[in-house]
Amino acid sequence: MSRHACIVGAGIVGCATAYALARDGWQVTLVDALDAPGQGASLANGAQLSYSYVEPLATPAALRALPGWLLSPSGPLRWRPRMEGAHLRWLAAFVRACRSAEVRRTTEALLALSFASRDTLHGWLRELPGAEPVLHHARPGKLVIHRDARARAAVMRQLAWQRELGCRQRLVTADECIALEPALAAIGREAIAFGVWTEDEEVIDAAALARTLAQASGATLRLGRRAVGFEMQGGTPHALMLQGDRIAVDHFIVTAGAASAALLRPLGVELPIEPIKGYSVTLPIVDSAAAPRASVTDQSRKMVFARLGEQLRVAGFAELTGFDLRIDGARIAALCAAVQENFPGACDLRHSQPWAGLRPATPTSRPLIGSTGLPKLWVNTGHGALGLTLAAGSAALLSRLMAAQPATIDARPYAPAVTLRNAAMKSATG
Ligand SMILES: Cc1cc2nc3c(=O)[nH]c(=O)nc-3n(C[C@H](O)[C@H](O)[C@H](O)COP(=O)(O)OP(=O)(O)OC[C@H]3O[C@@H](n4cnc5c(N)ncnc54)[C@H](O)[C@@H]3O)c2cc1C
């Protein structure tokens, strides 16, 4: 008889987990507070499967740039300090994670996971013929444009090191940038110091992928149902409590994105996850030749541009402002202005679809995949800025861990470093 797992959270990570477990013979129930899979942070994200761009947010360079970013109201980063223990501990851990040795360890681990993710997703897409058109999956390559020539030496060092780890990237001149992506001609070669070209990077619609995987998994969907806690029996989760209902199964997996920590805290399980808000705008393309075909990152503005069929998605910004999903009009205006400046005339700016989402970020940028330390309770969360890129590999890894099978990559870097408190022994709901 197959074992039954209940997954809490039907974002891209939860839906990928449902698909991976179903492939491995599990019966799956997938729960979400919202009324469709692929909402939350997965709805209108940057759409990048950026397998070679996994460098963590916490780096020595980020630490140096932090004061300048925070002082500029239009800068890519915003921080509203909160005198909360979990927030302050997260910040302290973020600063510790900025050490070079830590950044190298994390980058190596994330590259292994991202390459595994690419292989896993390609395998899944072969099993889902007919899905490709709705997913807008493409391999247009990724071009990162740098406007500051002073960054060149550091970028070259990074590329040389990442080449040893299996990335296929090259430094290109301004002219080569425009040859690779002719739509960039509008900003002119003088505005570009140099670029980095990665030919095998991909794009996909995250929400459509989540819906496709949820459906193909055959999971029982319990949508529009908020999980409020767990019923415990002798220190073991026995049932998931929903508003007015409960689900009793063999195993539970929390994939609730930025809300994962709050759901597990009453059990005494502390996860270091901070919501980092980002914004996107999706625009109809009205002049195909003026819109980029490659996926483009404007490094100085920290914005990404991705073509999804007849639409252009532009995403950016990082705000540590708590669980606040309000859309700041100035951020949306800045994204639209960047589209108009980089790709003038490409899109109809009057029909923009603004969006904001909360990246579930750990201090190190390493996701948390594995056991919570409580029997039968697992997590697959904390994917920060890379949840789409890493979802398939993370799901496959968790499925192996749950089956106590050897995985293709080392699971240790993702082992949730949870602090268990006595509360876990009590009944925890509410
Ligand atoms: C602006 C922006 C751009 C991004 N661009 C990219 C990109 O280009 N490439 C990339 O790889 N990543 C990108 N990301 C990151 C990526 O979107 C996230 O890492 C990913 O969506 C996280 O997925 P998730 O499934 O963990 O969380 P979510 O998608 O947030 O899903 C969590 C789900 O859990 C549900 N939930 C929460 N609490 C409960 C509860 N108590 N009961 C029931 N359900 C609950 C929520 O309703 C939600 O549906 C971007 C993020 C942002 C914000």
Coordinates of C-alpha atoms and ligand atoms in Angstrom, one line a residue:
M1 CA 0.0 0.0 0.0
S2 CA 1.4 3.4 -0.9
R3 CA 2.2 5.9 1.8
H4 CA 0.3 9.2 2.0
A5 CA 2.0 12.6 2.2
C6 CA 0.3 15.9 2.8
I7 CA 2.1 19.0 1.4
V8 CA 1.3 22.4 2.8
G9 CA 1.7 25.1 0.2
A10 CA 1.1 24.8 -3.6
G11 CA 3.6 27.2 -4.8
I12 CA 6.2 26.1 -7.4
V13 CA 8.1 24.2 -4.7
G14 CA 5.0 22.4 -3.3
C15 CA 3.8 21.5 -6.7
A16 CA 7.2 20.2 -7.7
T17 CA 7.3 18.2 -4.5
A18 CA 3.9 16.7 -5.2
Y19 CA 5.0 15.6 -8.7
A20 CA 8.3 14.1 -7.4
L21 CA 6.6 12.2 -4.6
A22 CA 3.8 10.9 -6.9
R23 CA 6.4 9.7 -9.4
D24 CA 8.1 7.8 -6.5
G25 CA 4.8 6.1 -5.7
W26 CA 3.4 8.3 -2.9
Q27 CA -0.3 9.2 -2.6
V28 CA -0.3 13.0 -2.2
T29 CA -2.7 15.6 -0.8
L30 CA -1.7 19.2 -1.6
V31 CA -3.1 22.0 0.5
D32 CA -3.1 25.8 -0.1
A33 CA -4.8 28.8 1.5
L34 CA -5.2 30.3 -2.0
D35 CA -7.6 29.1 -4.6
A36 CA -5.1 27.8 -7.2
P37 CA -1.6 26.3 -7.4
G38 CA 1.2 28.6 -8.3
Q39 CA 0.1 31.8 -6.6
G40 CA 2.2 33.2 -3.7
A41 CA 5.7 34.1 -4.6
S42 CA 5.5 31.9 -7.7
L43 CA 2.8 33.8 -9.5
A44 CA 4.6 36.4 -11.6
N45 CA 8.3 36.0 -10.7
G46 CA 11.2 36.7 -13.0
A47 CA 10.6 33.5 -15.0
Q48 CA 14.4 32.7 -15.1
L49 CA 15.7 29.2 -14.9
S50 CA 19.1 30.7 -14.2
Y51 CA 21.1 27.6 -13.5
S52 CA 24.5 29.3 -13.5
Y53 CA 23.5 32.4 -11.5
V54 CA 23.1 31.0 -8.0
E55 CA 25.6 33.2 -6.2
P56 CA 24.0 34.0 -2.8
L57 CA 22.6 37.4 -1.8
A58 CA 25.0 37.6 1.1
T59 CA 28.5 38.3 -0.3
P60 CA 31.3 40.6 0.7
A61 CA 30.4 42.9 -2.2
A62 CA 26.7 43.1 -1.1
L63 CA 27.9 44.0 2.4
R64 CA 30.0 46.8 1.0
A65 CA 27.2 48.1 -1.2
L66 CA 24.6 47.9 1.5
P67 CA 24.9 51.4 3.0
G68 CA 24.7 53.0 -0.5
W69 CA 21.7 51.0 -1.5
L70 CA 19.9 51.7 1.8
L71 CA 20.5 55.4 1.6
S72 CA 19.1 55.7 -1.9
P73 CA 15.3 55.8 -2.0
S74 CA 15.2 54.4 -5.5
G75 CA 18.0 51.8 -4.8
P76 CA 17.3 48.1 -5.3
L77 CA 17.2 47.4 -1.6
R78 CA 14.8 48.7 1.2
W79 CA 14.9 47.7 4.9
R80 CA 12.4 48.5 7.6
P81 CA 14.0 47.4 10.9
R82 CA 11.9 45.3 13.2
M83 CA 12.8 44.7 16.9
E84 CA 11.9 41.0 16.6
G85 CA 14.2 38.3 17.7
A86 CA 13.8 36.1 14.6
H87 CA 14.5 39.2 12.3
L88 CA 17.6 40.3 14.3
R89 CA 18.9 36.7 14.3
W90 CA 18.4 36.5 10.6
L91 CA 20.3 39.7 10.0
A92 CA 23.2 38.6 12.1
A93 CA 23.4 35.3 10.3
F94 CA 23.2 37.2 6.9
V95 CA 26.2 39.3 7.9
R96 CA 28.1 36.1 8.9
A97 CA 27.2 34.5 5.6
C98 CA 28.9 37.3 3.7
R99 CA 32.4 35.7 4.4
S100 CA 34.2 34.7 1.2
A101 CA 34.7 31.1 2.2
E102 CA 31.0 30.7 3.1
V103 CA 30.0 32.3 -0.3
R104 CA 32.2 29.8 -2.1
R105 CA 30.7 26.8 -0.2
T106 CA 27.2 28.0 -0.9
T107 CA 27.8 28.7 -4.6
E108 CA 29.3 25.2 -5.1
A109 CA 26.4 23.6 -3.3
L110 CA 23.8 25.6 -5.2
L111 CA 25.4 24.9 -8.5
A112 CA 25.2 21.2 -7.8
L113 CA 21.5 21.6 -6.9
S114 CA 20.7 23.8 -9.9
F115 CA 22.3 21.4 -12.4
A116 CA 20.4 18.5 -10.8
S117 CA 17.3 20.7 -11.0
R118 CA 17.9 21.3 -14.8
D119 CA 18.2 17.5 -15.4
T120 CA 15.2 16.7 -13.3
L121 CA 13.0 19.4 -15.0
H122 CA 14.0 18.3 -18.5
G123 CA 13.1 14.7 -17.6
W124 CA 9.7 15.8 -16.3
L125 CA 9.0 18.0 -19.3
R126 CA 9.6 15.0 -21.5
E127 CA 6.9 13.1 -19.5
L128 CA 4.5 16.0 -20.0
P129 CA 4.1 16.3 -23.8
G130 CA 1.7 19.0 -24.8
A131 CA 2.5 21.2 -21.7
E132 CA 5.2 23.2 -23.4
P133 CA 3.1 25.9 -25.1
V134 CA 1.3 27.0 -21.9
L135 CA 4.6 27.0 -20.0
H136 CA 6.4 29.3 -22.5
H137 CA 9.5 27.2 -21.8
A138 CA 12.4 28.4 -24.0
R139 CA 16.2 28.3 -24.0
P140 CA 17.0 31.8 -25.2
G141 CA 20.3 32.2 -23.2
K142 CA 21.0 34.9 -20.6
L143 CA 22.8 38.1 -21.2
V144 CA 23.9 40.1 -18.1
I145 CA 24.8 43.7 -19.1
H146 CA 27.3 45.6 -16.9
R147 CA 27.4 49.4 -17.1
D148 CA 30.3 49.8 -14.8
A149 CA 33.7 48.7 -16.2
R150 CA 35.2 48.5 -12.7
A151 CA 33.3 45.2 -12.1
R152 CA 35.1 43.4 -15.0
A153 CA 38.1 41.9 -13.0
A154 CA 35.8 40.5 -10.3
V155 CA 33.4 39.1 -12.9
M156 CA 36.3 37.4 -14.8
R157 CA 37.5 35.8 -11.6
Q158 CA 34.0 34.5 -10.9
L159 CA 33.5 33.1 -14.4
A160 CA 36.9 31.4 -14.3
W161 CA 36.0 29.7 -11.0
Q162 CA 32.4 28.8 -12.1
R163 CA 33.9 27.3 -15.4
E164 CA 35.7 24.8 -13.2
L165 CA 32.4 23.9 -11.6
G166 CA 30.7 23.2 -15.0
C167 CA 29.2 26.6 -16.0
R168 CA 29.5 27.6 -19.7
Q169 CA 29.7 31.4 -19.6
R170 CA 31.8 34.0 -21.4
L171 CA 32.6 37.6 -21.1
V172 CA 31.5 39.6 -24.2
T173 CA 32.1 43.2 -25.4
A174 CA 29.3 45.8 -25.8
D175 CA 29.3 45.1 -29.6
E176 CA 28.9 41.4 -28.9
C177 CA 26.0 42.1 -26.5
I178 CA 24.2 43.9 -29.2
A179 CA 24.9 41.2 -31.7
L180 CA 23.6 38.5 -29.3
E181 CA 20.6 40.6 -28.4
P182 CA 19.8 43.2 -31.2
A183 CA 17.0 44.8 -29.2
L184 CA 19.7 46.3 -27.0
A185 CA 20.9 48.5 -29.9
A186 CA 18.4 51.1 -28.6
I187 CA 20.5 51.9 -25.5
G188 CA 23.7 52.1 -27.5
R189 CA 27.1 50.4 -27.1
E190 CA 28.4 53.4 -25.0
A191 CA 26.0 52.5 -22.2
I192 CA 27.3 48.9 -21.9
A193 CA 30.7 48.3 -20.4
F194 CA 30.7 44.6 -21.0
G195 CA 28.4 41.6 -20.7
V196 CA 28.3 38.0 -19.7
W197 CA 26.6 35.5 -22.0
T198 CA 25.3 32.1 -20.8
E199 CA 23.9 30.3 -23.8
D200 CA 22.1 27.5 -22.0
E201 CA 19.9 29.5 -19.6
E202 CA 16.1 29.1 -19.9
V203 CA 12.8 30.8 -19.1
I204 CA 9.5 29.3 -18.1
D205 CA 6.2 30.6 -16.6
A206 CA 6.4 29.6 -13.0
A207 CA 2.7 29.7 -12.2
A208 CA 1.8 27.6 -15.3
L209 CA 4.5 25.1 -14.4
A210 CA 3.1 24.8 -10.9
R211 CA -0.4 24.2 -12.2
T212 CA 0.8 21.7 -14.7
L213 CA 2.8 19.7 -12.1
A214 CA 0.0 19.8 -9.5
Q215 CA -2.4 18.4 -12.1
A216 CA 0.0 15.8 -13.5
S217 CA 0.9 14.6 -10.0
G218 CA -2.7 13.4 -9.5
A219 CA -2.6 14.9 -6.0
T220 CA -5.8 15.5 -4.1
L221 CA -6.1 19.3 -4.1
R222 CA -7.4 21.0 -1.0
L223 CA -7.4 24.7 -2.2
G224 CA -8.7 27.7 -0.4
R225 CA -7.9 25.9 2.9
R226 CA -5.5 27.6 5.3
A227 CA -3.5 25.2 7.6
V228 CA -3.6 26.5 11.1
G229 CA -1.4 24.0 12.9
F230 CA -0.6 20.3 13.6
E231 CA -2.3 17.9 16.0
M232 CA 0.5 16.1 17.9
Q233 CA 0.6 12.7 19.5
G234 CA 3.6 11.9 21.7
G235 CA 5.8 14.4 19.9
T236 CA 4.8 13.2 16.4
P237 CA 2.5 15.2 14.0
H238 CA -0.6 13.2 13.7
A239 CA -2.9 15.5 11.6
L240 CA -2.8 18.8 9.8
M241 CA -5.4 21.2 11.1
L242 CA -7.3 23.2 8.6
Q243 CA -10.0 25.8 9.4
G244 CA -12.9 23.5 10.2
D245 CA -11.2 20.3 9.0
R246 CA -8.2 18.0 9.6
I247 CA -6.0 15.7 7.4
A248 CA -4.4 12.7 9.0
V249 CA -1.8 11.0 6.8
D250 CA 1.6 9.3 7.2
H251 CA 4.0 12.3 6.5
F252 CA 3.7 16.1 6.3
I253 CA 5.8 18.4 4.3
V254 CA 5.8 22.2 4.7
T255 CA 6.4 24.1 1.5
A256 CA 4.6 27.3 2.6
G257 CA 7.3 29.7 1.3
A258 CA 7.7 32.8 3.5
A259 CA 5.0 31.5 5.8
S260 CA 6.7 28.3 6.6
A261 CA 8.5 29.6 9.7
A262 CA 5.2 30.8 11.3
L263 CA 3.5 27.5 10.7
L264 CA 6.2 25.5 12.3
R265 CA 7.1 27.9 15.2
P266 CA 4.3 26.6 17.5
L267 CA 5.9 23.1 17.2
G268 CA 9.2 24.5 18.5
V269 CA 10.7 24.3 15.0
E270 CA 12.6 27.6 14.2
L271 CA 13.4 28.1 10.5
P272 CA 15.6 31.1 9.6
I273 CA 13.3 32.5 6.8
E274 CA 12.8 36.2 6.1
P275 CA 10.3 37.5 3.5
I276 CA 12.1 39.6 0.9
K277 CA 9.6 41.5 -1.3
G278 CA 10.2 41.9 -5.0
Y279 CA 8.1 43.4 -7.8
S280 CA 7.4 42.5 -11.4
V281 CA 5.4 44.0 -14.3
T282 CA 4.1 41.9 -17.2
L283 CA 3.6 43.9 -20.4
P284 CA 2.1 43.0 -23.8
I285 CA 4.8 43.1 -26.5
V286 CA 3.6 45.4 -29.4
D287 CA 6.9 45.5 -31.4
S288 CA 8.5 42.1 -31.5
A289 CA 11.8 43.3 -33.0
A290 CA 12.2 45.9 -30.2
A291 CA 11.7 43.3 -27.4
P292 CA 14.5 41.1 -26.2
R293 CA 14.6 37.4 -27.2
A294 CA 17.4 36.6 -24.8
S295 CA 16.8 36.8 -21.1
V296 CA 18.5 40.0 -20.0
T297 CA 19.7 41.2 -16.6
D298 CA 20.6 44.8 -16.2
Q299 CA 23.2 44.4 -13.4
S300 CA 23.4 48.0 -12.3
R301 CA 19.6 48.1 -11.7
K302 CA 19.4 44.5 -10.5
M303 CA 16.4 43.9 -12.9
V304 CA 15.7 40.9 -15.1
F305 CA 13.8 40.9 -18.4
A306 CA 12.2 37.7 -19.7
R307 CA 10.1 37.1 -22.8
L308 CA 7.2 34.8 -22.2
G309 CA 5.4 34.3 -25.5
E310 CA 3.9 37.7 -26.5
Q311 CA 4.6 39.2 -23.1
L312 CA 7.6 40.8 -21.4
R313 CA 8.2 40.2 -17.7
V314 CA 10.5 42.6 -15.8
A315 CA 11.3 41.9 -12.2
G316 CA 13.5 43.4 -9.5
F317 CA 14.0 45.0 -6.0
A318 CA 14.5 43.5 -2.6
E319 CA 12.7 44.9 0.4
L320 CA 13.0 43.6 3.9
T321 CA 9.7 45.1 5.1
G322 CA 8.0 42.1 6.7
F323 CA 4.8 40.4 5.5
D324 CA 3.7 43.4 3.5
L325 CA 2.4 42.7 0.0
R326 CA 1.3 46.3 -0.8
I327 CA 2.5 47.4 -4.2
D328 CA 4.6 50.6 -4.2
G329 CA 3.7 52.5 -7.3
A330 CA 7.2 54.0 -7.5
R331 CA 8.7 50.5 -7.8
I332 CA 6.3 49.7 -10.7
A333 CA 7.0 53.0 -12.4
A334 CA 10.8 52.3 -12.1
L335 CA 10.3 48.8 -13.8
C336 CA 8.2 50.4 -16.6
A337 CA 10.8 53.2 -17.1
A338 CA 13.6 50.6 -17.4
V339 CA 11.6 48.7 -20.1
Q340 CA 11.1 52.0 -21.9
E341 CA 14.7 53.0 -21.6
N342 CA 16.2 49.6 -22.5
F343 CA 13.7 48.5 -25.1
P344 CA 11.8 51.6 -26.3
G345 CA 8.5 51.0 -28.1
A346 CA 8.7 47.2 -27.4
C347 CA 5.7 47.1 -25.0
D348 CA 2.3 48.7 -24.4
L349 CA 3.0 50.4 -21.0
R350 CA -0.7 51.3 -20.6
H351 CA -1.6 47.6 -20.0
S352 CA 0.9 46.7 -17.3
Q353 CA 0.2 43.9 -14.8
P354 CA 1.9 44.9 -11.6
W355 CA 2.7 42.3 -9.0
A356 CA 4.6 41.8 -5.7
G357 CA 5.8 38.6 -4.1
L358 CA 7.7 37.5 -0.9
R359 CA 10.8 35.5 -1.5
P360 CA 11.3 33.0 1.3
A361 CA 14.9 33.9 2.0
T362 CA 17.4 32.2 4.3
P363 CA 20.5 34.1 5.4
T364 CA 22.8 31.9 3.4
S365 CA 20.5 31.6 0.3
R366 CA 20.6 27.8 0.8
P367 CA 17.1 26.3 0.8
L368 CA 16.1 24.0 3.7
I369 CA 15.3 20.5 2.5
G370 CA 14.9 17.6 4.8
S371 CA 13.7 16.5 8.2
T372 CA 12.6 19.1 10.8
G373 CA 13.9 16.8 13.5
L374 CA 10.3 15.8 14.4
P375 CA 9.2 12.4 13.1
K376 CA 7.3 12.4 9.8
L377 CA 7.6 16.2 9.5
W378 CA 9.7 17.5 6.6
V379 CA 10.4 20.9 4.9
N380 CA 11.3 22.0 1.4
T381 CA 11.4 25.8 1.7
G382 CA 13.6 28.9 1.9
H383 CA 14.5 29.1 -1.8
G384 CA 14.8 32.9 -1.7
A385 CA 15.5 34.3 -5.2
L386 CA 15.9 30.9 -6.8
G387 CA 12.7 28.9 -6.1
L388 CA 11.8 28.4 -9.7
T389 CA 15.3 27.4 -10.7
L390 CA 15.8 25.0 -7.8
A391 CA 12.3 23.6 -7.4
A392 CA 12.6 20.4 -9.4
G393 CA 16.0 19.4 -8.0
S394 CA 14.9 20.2 -4.4
A395 CA 11.7 18.1 -4.8
A396 CA 13.6 15.1 -6.2
L397 CA 16.1 15.4 -3.4
L398 CA 13.4 15.5 -0.7
S399 CA 11.7 12.5 -2.2
R400 CA 15.0 10.5 -2.0
L401 CA 15.5 11.6 1.6
M402 CA 11.9 10.6 2.5
A403 CA 12.5 7.2 1.0
A404 CA 15.9 7.0 2.7
Q405 CA 17.5 6.5 -0.7
P406 CA 20.9 7.8 -1.7
A407 CA 20.5 11.1 -3.7
T408 CA 22.5 12.2 -6.7
I409 CA 23.8 15.3 -4.8
D410 CA 25.1 15.9 -1.3
A411 CA 22.0 16.7 0.9
R412 CA 24.0 18.0 3.8
P413 CA 24.2 21.7 2.8
Y414 CA 20.4 21.9 2.8
A415 CA 19.8 20.0 6.1
P416 CA 17.5 22.4 8.0
A417 CA 19.4 23.7 11.0
V418 CA 16.3 23.8 13.2
T419 CA 16.2 24.6 16.8
L420 CA 13.7 22.3 18.5
R421 CA 12.1 23.6 21.7
N422 CA 9.9 21.7 24.1
A423 CA 6.7 23.0 22.6
A424 CA 6.9 20.2 20.1
M425 CA 5.7 17.8 22.7
K426 CA 2.5 19.6 23.2
S427 CA -0.6 19.7 21.0
A428 CA 0.1 22.7 18.7
T429 CA -2.7 24.4 16.9
G430 CA -3.8 28.0 16.2
Ligands
LIG1 C1 10.0 39.6 -7.9 C2 10.5 38.2 -7.9 C3 11.2 37.6 -8.9 C4 11.7 36.3 -8.9 N1 12.3 35.8 -9.9 C5 12.8 34.5 -9.9 C6 13.4 34.0 -11.1 O1 13.5 34.6 -12.1 N2 13.9 32.7 -11.0 C7 13.8 32.0 -9.8 O2 14.2 30.8 -9.8 N3 13.1 32.5 -8.7 C8 12.7 33.7 -8.8 N4 12.0 34.3 -7.7 C9 11.9 33.4 -6.4 C10 10.8 32.5 -6.5 O3 9.6 33.1 -7.1 C11 10.5 31.9 -5.1 O4 11.7 31.4 -4.6 C12 9.4 30.8 -5.2 O5 8.3 31.3 -5.8 C13 9.2 30.2 -3.8 O6 8.2 29.2 -4.1 P1 7.5 28.5 -2.9 O7 6.7 27.4 -3.4 O8 8.5 28.1 -1.8 O9 6.6 29.7 -2.2 P2 5.3 30.3 -2.7 O10 5.2 30.4 -4.2 O11 5.1 31.6 -1.9 O12 4.2 29.3 -2.2 C14 3.9 29.1 -0.9 C15 2.4 28.7 -0.8 O13 2.1 28.3 0.5 C16 0.8 28.8 0.8 N5 0.6 28.9 2.2 C17 1.3 29.6 3.1 N6 0.9 29.4 4.3 C18 -0.1 28.5 4.3 C19 -1.0 27.9 5.2 N7 -0.9 28.2 6.5 N8 -1.9 27.1 4.8 C20 -2.0 26.8 3.5 N9 -1.3 27.3 2.5 C21 -0.3 28.2 2.9 C22 0.7 30.1 0.1 O14 -0.7 30.5 -0.2 C23 1.5 29.8 -1.2 O15 0.6 29.5 -2.3 C24 11.5 35.6 -7.7 C25 10.8 36.1 -6.6 C26 10.3 37.4 -6.7 C27 9.5 37.9 -5.6

